[in-house]
JSON list of C-alpha atoms in Angstrom, two decimals:
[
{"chain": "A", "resi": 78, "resn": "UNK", "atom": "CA", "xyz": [0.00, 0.00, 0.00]},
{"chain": "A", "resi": 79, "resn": "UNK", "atom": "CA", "xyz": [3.02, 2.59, 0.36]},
{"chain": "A", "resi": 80, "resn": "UNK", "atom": "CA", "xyz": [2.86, 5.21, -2.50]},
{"chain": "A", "resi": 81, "resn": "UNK", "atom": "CA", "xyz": [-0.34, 4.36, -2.91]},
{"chain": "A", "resi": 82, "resn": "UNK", "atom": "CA", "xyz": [-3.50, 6.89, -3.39]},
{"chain": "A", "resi": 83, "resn": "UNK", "atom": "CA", "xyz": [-4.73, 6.93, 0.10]},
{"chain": "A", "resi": 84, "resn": "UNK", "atom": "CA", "xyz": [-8.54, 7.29, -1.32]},
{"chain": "A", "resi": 85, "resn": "UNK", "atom": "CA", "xyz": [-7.99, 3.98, -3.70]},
{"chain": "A", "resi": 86, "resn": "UNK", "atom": "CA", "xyz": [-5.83, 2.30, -0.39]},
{"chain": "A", "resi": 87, "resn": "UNK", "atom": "CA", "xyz": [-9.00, 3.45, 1.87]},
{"chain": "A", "resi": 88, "resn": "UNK", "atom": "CA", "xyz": [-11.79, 2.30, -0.99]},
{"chain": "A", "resi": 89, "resn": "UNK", "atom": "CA", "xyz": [-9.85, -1.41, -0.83]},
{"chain": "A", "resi": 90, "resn": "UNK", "atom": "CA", "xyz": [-9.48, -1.65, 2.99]},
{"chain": "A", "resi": 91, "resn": "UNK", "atom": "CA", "xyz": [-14.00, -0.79, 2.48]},
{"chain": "A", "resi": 92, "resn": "UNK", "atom": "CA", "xyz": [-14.26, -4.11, 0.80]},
{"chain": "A", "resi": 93, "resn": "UNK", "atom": "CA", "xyz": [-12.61, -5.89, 3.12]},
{"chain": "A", "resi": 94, "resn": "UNK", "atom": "CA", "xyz": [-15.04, -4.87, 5.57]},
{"chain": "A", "resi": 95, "resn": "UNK", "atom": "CA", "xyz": [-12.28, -2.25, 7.56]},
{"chain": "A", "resi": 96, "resn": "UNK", "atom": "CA", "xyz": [-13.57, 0.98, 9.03]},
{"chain": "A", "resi": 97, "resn": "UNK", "atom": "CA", "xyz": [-11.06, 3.89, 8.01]},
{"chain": "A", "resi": 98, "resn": "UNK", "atom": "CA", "xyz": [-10.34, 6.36, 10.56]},
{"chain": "A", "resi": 99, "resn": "UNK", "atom": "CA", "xyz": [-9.62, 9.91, 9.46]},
{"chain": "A", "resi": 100, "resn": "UNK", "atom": "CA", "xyz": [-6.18, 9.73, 7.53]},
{"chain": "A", "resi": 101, "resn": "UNK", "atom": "CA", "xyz": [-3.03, 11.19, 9.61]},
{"chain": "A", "resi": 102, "resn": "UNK", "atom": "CA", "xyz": [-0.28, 13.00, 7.99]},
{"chain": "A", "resi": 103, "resn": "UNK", "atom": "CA", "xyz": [3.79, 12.48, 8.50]},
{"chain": "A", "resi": 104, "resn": "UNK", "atom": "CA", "xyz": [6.93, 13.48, 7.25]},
{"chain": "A", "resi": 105, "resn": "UNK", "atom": "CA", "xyz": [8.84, 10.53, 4.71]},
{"chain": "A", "resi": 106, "resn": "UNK", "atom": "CA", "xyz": [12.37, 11.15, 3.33]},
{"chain": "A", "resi": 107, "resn": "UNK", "atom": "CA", "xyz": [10.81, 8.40, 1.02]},
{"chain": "A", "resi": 108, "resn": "UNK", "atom": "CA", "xyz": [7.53, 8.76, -0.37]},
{"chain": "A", "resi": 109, "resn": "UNK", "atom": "CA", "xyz": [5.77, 11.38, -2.30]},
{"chain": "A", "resi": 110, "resn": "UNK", "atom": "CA", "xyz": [3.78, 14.12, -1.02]},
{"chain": "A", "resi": 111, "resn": "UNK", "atom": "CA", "xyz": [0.23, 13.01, -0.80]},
{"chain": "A", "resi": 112, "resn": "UNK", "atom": "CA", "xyz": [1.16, 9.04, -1.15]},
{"chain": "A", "resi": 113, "resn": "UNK", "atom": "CA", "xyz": [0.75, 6.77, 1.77]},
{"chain": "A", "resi": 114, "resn": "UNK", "atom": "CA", "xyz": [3.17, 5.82, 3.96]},
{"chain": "A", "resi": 115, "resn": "UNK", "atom": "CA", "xyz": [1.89, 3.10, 6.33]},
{"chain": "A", "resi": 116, "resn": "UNK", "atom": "CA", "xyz": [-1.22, 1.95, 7.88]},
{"chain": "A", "resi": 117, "resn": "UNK", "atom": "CA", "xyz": [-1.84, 1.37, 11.42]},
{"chain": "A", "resi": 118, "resn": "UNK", "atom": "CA", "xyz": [-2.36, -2.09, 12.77]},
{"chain": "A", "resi": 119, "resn": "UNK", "atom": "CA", "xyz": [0.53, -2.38, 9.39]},
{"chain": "A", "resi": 120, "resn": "UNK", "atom": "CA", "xyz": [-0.31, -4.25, 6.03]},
{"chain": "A", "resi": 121, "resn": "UNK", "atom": "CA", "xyz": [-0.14, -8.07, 6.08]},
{"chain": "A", "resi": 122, "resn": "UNK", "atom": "CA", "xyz": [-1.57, -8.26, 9.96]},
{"chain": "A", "resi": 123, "resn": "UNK", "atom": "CA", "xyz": [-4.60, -10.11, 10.70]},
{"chain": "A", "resi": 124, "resn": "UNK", "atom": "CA", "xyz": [-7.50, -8.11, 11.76]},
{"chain": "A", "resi": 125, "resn": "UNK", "atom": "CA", "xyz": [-11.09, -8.88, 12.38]},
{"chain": "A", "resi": 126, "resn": "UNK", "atom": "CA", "xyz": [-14.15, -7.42, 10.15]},
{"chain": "A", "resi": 127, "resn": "UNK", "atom": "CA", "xyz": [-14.96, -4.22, 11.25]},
{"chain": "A", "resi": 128, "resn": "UNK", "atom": "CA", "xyz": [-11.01, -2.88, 12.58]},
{"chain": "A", "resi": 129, "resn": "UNK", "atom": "CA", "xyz": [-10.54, 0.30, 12.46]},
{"chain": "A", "resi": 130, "resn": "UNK", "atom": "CA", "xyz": [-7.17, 1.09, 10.05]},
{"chain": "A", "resi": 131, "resn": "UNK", "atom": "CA", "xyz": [-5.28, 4.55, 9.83]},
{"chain": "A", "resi": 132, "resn": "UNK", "atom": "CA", "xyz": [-4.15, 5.35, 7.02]},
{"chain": "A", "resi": 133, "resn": "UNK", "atom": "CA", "xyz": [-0.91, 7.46, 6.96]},
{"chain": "A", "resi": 134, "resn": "UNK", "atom": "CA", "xyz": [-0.35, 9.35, 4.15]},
{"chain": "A", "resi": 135, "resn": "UNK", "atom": "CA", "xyz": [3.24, 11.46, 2.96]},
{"chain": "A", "resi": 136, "resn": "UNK", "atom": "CA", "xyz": [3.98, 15.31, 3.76]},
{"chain": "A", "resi": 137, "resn": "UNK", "atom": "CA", "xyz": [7.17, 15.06, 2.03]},
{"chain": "A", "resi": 138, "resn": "UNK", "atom": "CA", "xyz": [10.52, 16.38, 3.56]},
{"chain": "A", "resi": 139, "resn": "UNK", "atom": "CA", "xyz": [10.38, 19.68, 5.33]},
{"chain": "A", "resi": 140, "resn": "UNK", "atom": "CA", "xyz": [13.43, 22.20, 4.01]},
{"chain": "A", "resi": 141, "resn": "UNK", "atom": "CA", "xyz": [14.97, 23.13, 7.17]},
{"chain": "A", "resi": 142, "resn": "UNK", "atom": "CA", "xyz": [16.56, 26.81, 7.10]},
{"chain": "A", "resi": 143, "resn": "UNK", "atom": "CA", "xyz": [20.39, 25.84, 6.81]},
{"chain": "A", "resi": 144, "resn": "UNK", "atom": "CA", "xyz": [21.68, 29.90, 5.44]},
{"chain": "A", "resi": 145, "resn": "UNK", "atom": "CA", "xyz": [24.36, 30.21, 8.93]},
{"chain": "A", "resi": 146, "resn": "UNK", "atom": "CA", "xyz": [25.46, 26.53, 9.37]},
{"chain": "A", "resi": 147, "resn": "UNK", "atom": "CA", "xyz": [28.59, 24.91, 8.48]},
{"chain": "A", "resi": 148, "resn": "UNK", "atom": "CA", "xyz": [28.20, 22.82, 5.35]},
{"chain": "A", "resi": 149, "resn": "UNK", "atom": "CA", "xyz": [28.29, 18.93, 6.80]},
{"chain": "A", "resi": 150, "resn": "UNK", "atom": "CA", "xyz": [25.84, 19.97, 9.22]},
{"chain": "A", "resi": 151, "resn": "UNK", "atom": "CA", "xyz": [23.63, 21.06, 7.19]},
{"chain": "A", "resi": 152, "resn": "UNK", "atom": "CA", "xyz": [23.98, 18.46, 4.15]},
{"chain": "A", "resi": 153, "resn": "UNK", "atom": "CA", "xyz": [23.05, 16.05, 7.31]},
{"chain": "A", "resi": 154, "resn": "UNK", "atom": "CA", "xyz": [19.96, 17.36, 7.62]},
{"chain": "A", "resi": 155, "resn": "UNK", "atom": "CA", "xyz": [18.94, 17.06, 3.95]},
{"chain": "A", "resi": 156, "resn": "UNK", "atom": "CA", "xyz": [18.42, 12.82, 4.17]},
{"chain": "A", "resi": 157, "resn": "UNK", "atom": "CA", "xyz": [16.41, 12.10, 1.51]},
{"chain": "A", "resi": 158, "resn": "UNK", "atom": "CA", "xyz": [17.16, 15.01, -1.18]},
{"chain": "A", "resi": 159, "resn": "UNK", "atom": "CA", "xyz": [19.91, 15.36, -4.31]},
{"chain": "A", "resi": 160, "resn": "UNK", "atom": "CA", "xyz": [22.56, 18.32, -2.66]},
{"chain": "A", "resi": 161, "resn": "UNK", "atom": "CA", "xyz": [24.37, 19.72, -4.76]},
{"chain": "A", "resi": 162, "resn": "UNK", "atom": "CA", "xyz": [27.26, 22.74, -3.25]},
{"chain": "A", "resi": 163, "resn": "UNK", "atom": "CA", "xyz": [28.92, 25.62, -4.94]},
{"chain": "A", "resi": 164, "resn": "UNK", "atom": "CA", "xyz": [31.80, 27.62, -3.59]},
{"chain": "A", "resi": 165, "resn": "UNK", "atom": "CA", "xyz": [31.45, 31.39, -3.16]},
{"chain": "A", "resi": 166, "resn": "UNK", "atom": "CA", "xyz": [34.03, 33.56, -1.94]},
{"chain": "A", "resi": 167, "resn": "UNK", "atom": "CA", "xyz": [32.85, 35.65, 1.68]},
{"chain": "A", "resi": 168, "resn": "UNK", "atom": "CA", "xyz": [34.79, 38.74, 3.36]},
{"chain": "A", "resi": 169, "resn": "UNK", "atom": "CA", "xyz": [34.25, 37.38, 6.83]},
{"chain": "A", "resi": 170, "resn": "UNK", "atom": "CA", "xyz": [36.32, 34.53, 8.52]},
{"chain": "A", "resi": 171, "resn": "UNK", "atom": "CA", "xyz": [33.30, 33.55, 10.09]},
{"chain": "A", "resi": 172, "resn": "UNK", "atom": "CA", "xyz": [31.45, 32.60, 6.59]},
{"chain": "A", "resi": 173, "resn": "UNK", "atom": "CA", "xyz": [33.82, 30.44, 5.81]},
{"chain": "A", "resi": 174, "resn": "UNK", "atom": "CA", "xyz": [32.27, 26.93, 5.35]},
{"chain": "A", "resi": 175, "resn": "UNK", "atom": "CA", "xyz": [29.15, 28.60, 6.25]},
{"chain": "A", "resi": 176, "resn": "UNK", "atom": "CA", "xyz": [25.49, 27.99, 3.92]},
{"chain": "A", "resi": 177, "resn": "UNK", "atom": "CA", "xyz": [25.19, 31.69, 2.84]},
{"chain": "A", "resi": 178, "resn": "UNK", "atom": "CA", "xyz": [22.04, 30.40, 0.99]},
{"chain": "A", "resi": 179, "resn": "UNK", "atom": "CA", "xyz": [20.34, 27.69, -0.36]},
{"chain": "A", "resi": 180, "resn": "UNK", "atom": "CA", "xyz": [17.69, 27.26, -3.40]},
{"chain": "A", "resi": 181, "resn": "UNK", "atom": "CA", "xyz": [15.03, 25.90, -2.05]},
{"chain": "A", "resi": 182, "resn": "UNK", "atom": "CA", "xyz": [13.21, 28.32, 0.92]},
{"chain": "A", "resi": 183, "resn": "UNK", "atom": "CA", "xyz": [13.41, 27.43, 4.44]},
{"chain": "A", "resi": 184, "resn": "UNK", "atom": "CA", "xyz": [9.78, 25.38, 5.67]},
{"chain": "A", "resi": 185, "resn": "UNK", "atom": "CA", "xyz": [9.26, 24.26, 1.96]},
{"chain": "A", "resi": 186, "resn": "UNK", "atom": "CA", "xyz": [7.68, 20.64, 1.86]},
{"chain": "A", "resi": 187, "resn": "UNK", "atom": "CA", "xyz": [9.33, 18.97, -1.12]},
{"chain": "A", "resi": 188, "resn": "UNK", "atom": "CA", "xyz": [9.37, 15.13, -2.65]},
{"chain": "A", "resi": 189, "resn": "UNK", "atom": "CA", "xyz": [12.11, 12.95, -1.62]},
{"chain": "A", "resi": 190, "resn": "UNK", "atom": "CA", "xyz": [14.97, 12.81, -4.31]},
{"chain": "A", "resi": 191, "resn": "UNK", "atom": "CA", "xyz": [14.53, 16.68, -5.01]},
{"chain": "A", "resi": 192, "resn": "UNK", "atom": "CA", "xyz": [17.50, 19.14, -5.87]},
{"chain": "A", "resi": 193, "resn": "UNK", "atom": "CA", "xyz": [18.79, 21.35, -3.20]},
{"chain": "A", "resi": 194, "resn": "UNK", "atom": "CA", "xyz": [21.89, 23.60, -4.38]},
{"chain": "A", "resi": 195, "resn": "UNK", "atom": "CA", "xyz": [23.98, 24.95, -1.12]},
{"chain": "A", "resi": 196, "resn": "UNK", "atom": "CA", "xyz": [25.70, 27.79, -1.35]},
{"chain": "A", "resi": 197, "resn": "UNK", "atom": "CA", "xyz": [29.20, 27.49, 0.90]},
{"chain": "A", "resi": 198, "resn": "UNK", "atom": "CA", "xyz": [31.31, 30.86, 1.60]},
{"chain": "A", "resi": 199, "resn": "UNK", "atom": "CA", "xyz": [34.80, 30.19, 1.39]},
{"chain": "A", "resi": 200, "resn": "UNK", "atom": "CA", "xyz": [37.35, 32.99, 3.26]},
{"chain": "A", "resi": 201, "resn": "UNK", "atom": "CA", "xyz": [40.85, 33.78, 2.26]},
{"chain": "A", "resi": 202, "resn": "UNK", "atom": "CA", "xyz": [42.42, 35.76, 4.40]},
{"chain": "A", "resi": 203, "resn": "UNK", "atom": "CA", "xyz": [43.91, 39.26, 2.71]},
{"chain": "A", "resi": 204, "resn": "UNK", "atom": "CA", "xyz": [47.69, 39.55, 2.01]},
{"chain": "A", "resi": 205, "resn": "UNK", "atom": "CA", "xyz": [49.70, 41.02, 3.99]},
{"chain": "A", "resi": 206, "resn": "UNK", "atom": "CA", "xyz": [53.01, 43.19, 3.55]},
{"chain": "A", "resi": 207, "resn": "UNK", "atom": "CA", "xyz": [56.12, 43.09, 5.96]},
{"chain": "A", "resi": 208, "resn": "UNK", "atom": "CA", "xyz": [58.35, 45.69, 5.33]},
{"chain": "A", "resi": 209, "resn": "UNK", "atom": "CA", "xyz": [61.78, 45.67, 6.92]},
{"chain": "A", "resi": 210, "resn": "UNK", "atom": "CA", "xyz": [65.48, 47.82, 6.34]},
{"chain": "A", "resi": 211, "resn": "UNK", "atom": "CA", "xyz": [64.86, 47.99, 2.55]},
{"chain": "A", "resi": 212, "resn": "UNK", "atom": "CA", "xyz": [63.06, 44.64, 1.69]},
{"chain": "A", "resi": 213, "resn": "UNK", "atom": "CA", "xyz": [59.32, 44.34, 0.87]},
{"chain": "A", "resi": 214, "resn": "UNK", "atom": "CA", "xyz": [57.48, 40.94, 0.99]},
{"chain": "A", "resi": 215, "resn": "UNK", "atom": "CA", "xyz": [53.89, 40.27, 0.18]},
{"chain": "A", "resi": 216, "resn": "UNK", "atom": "CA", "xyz": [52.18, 36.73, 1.00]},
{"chain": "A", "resi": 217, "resn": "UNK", "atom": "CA", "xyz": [49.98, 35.01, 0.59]},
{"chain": "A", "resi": 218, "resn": "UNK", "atom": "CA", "xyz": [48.13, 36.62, -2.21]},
{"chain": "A", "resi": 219, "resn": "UNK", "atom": "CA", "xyz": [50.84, 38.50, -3.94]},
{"chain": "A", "resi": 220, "resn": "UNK", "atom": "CA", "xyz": [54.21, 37.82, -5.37]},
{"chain": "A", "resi": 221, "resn": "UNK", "atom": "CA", "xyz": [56.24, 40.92, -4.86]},
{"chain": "A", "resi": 222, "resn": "UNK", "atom": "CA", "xyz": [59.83, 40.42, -2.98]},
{"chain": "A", "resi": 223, "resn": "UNK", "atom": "CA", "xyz": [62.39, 43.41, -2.84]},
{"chain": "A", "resi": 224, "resn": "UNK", "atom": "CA", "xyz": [65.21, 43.96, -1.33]},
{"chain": "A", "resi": 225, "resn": "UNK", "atom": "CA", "xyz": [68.03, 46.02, -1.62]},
{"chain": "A", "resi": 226, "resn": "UNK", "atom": "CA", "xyz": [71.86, 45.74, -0.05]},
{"chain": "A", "resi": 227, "resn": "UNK", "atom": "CA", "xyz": [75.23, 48.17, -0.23]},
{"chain": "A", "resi": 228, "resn": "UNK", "atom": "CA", "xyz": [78.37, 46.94, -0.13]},
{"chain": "A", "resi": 229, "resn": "UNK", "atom": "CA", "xyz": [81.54, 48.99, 0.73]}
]
């Protein structure tokens, strides 16, 4: 019965002389939105005529809001979708492995198996320049080196 139509699952359980109790609604990382899940006593058990079954039918997955978190915590909360990551560089050391956004909006009920694209900041850290008694050095970020000596 998973995947199934719940009104076709609840029109079969009818002819076997079940009572269907108002259909409940859960989160599955593996069937469609709108499909059922599971019934409740579960398919195969042997009832009695007139048991009540529930019939539990598919909200999707819920997109969590991940913009803020570092990138394998997030992509651990996203069981059950295709992620796919991009790097973007960020001015802040803080951003850096960070979700700075995400394609899909936070609270969104999707399908299992849908895309998500993540957005991860990555931070290099600006060159700096040393400058001492005639010599100039830049790093990382730069290549220029000068120095200068007399001899007498």
């Amino acid at each position: 019965l998973t995947g199934e139509d719940p009104t076709t699952v609840a029109d079969e359980l009818g002819t076997l002389q079940l009572k269907v109790a108002p259909v409940k609604q859960e989160s599955s990382t593996t069937v469609n939105i709108g499909s059922v899940t599971r019934t409740s006593p579960p398919e195969g058990t042997r009832v009695g005529v007139g048991t009540t079954v529930t019939i539990y039918v598919s909200t999707g997955i819920t997109v969590p809001n991940l913009v803020g978190q570092q990138a394998a915590a997030a992509q651990a909360q996203l069981q059950g979708l295709t992620v796919t990551t991009a790097n973007q560089p960020v001015n802040q050391a803080s951003e850096n492995g960070a979700v700075i956004s995400q394609s899909i909006p936070a609270n969104q009920q999707v399908n299992p198996g849908t895309g998500i694209s993540l957005v991860i900041g990555t931070y290099t850290a600006p060159a700096t320049t040393t400058t001492t008694a005639g010599s100039t050095t830049t790093a990382p970020g730069g290549s220029t080196t000068t120095s200068s000596s007399t001899t007498t």
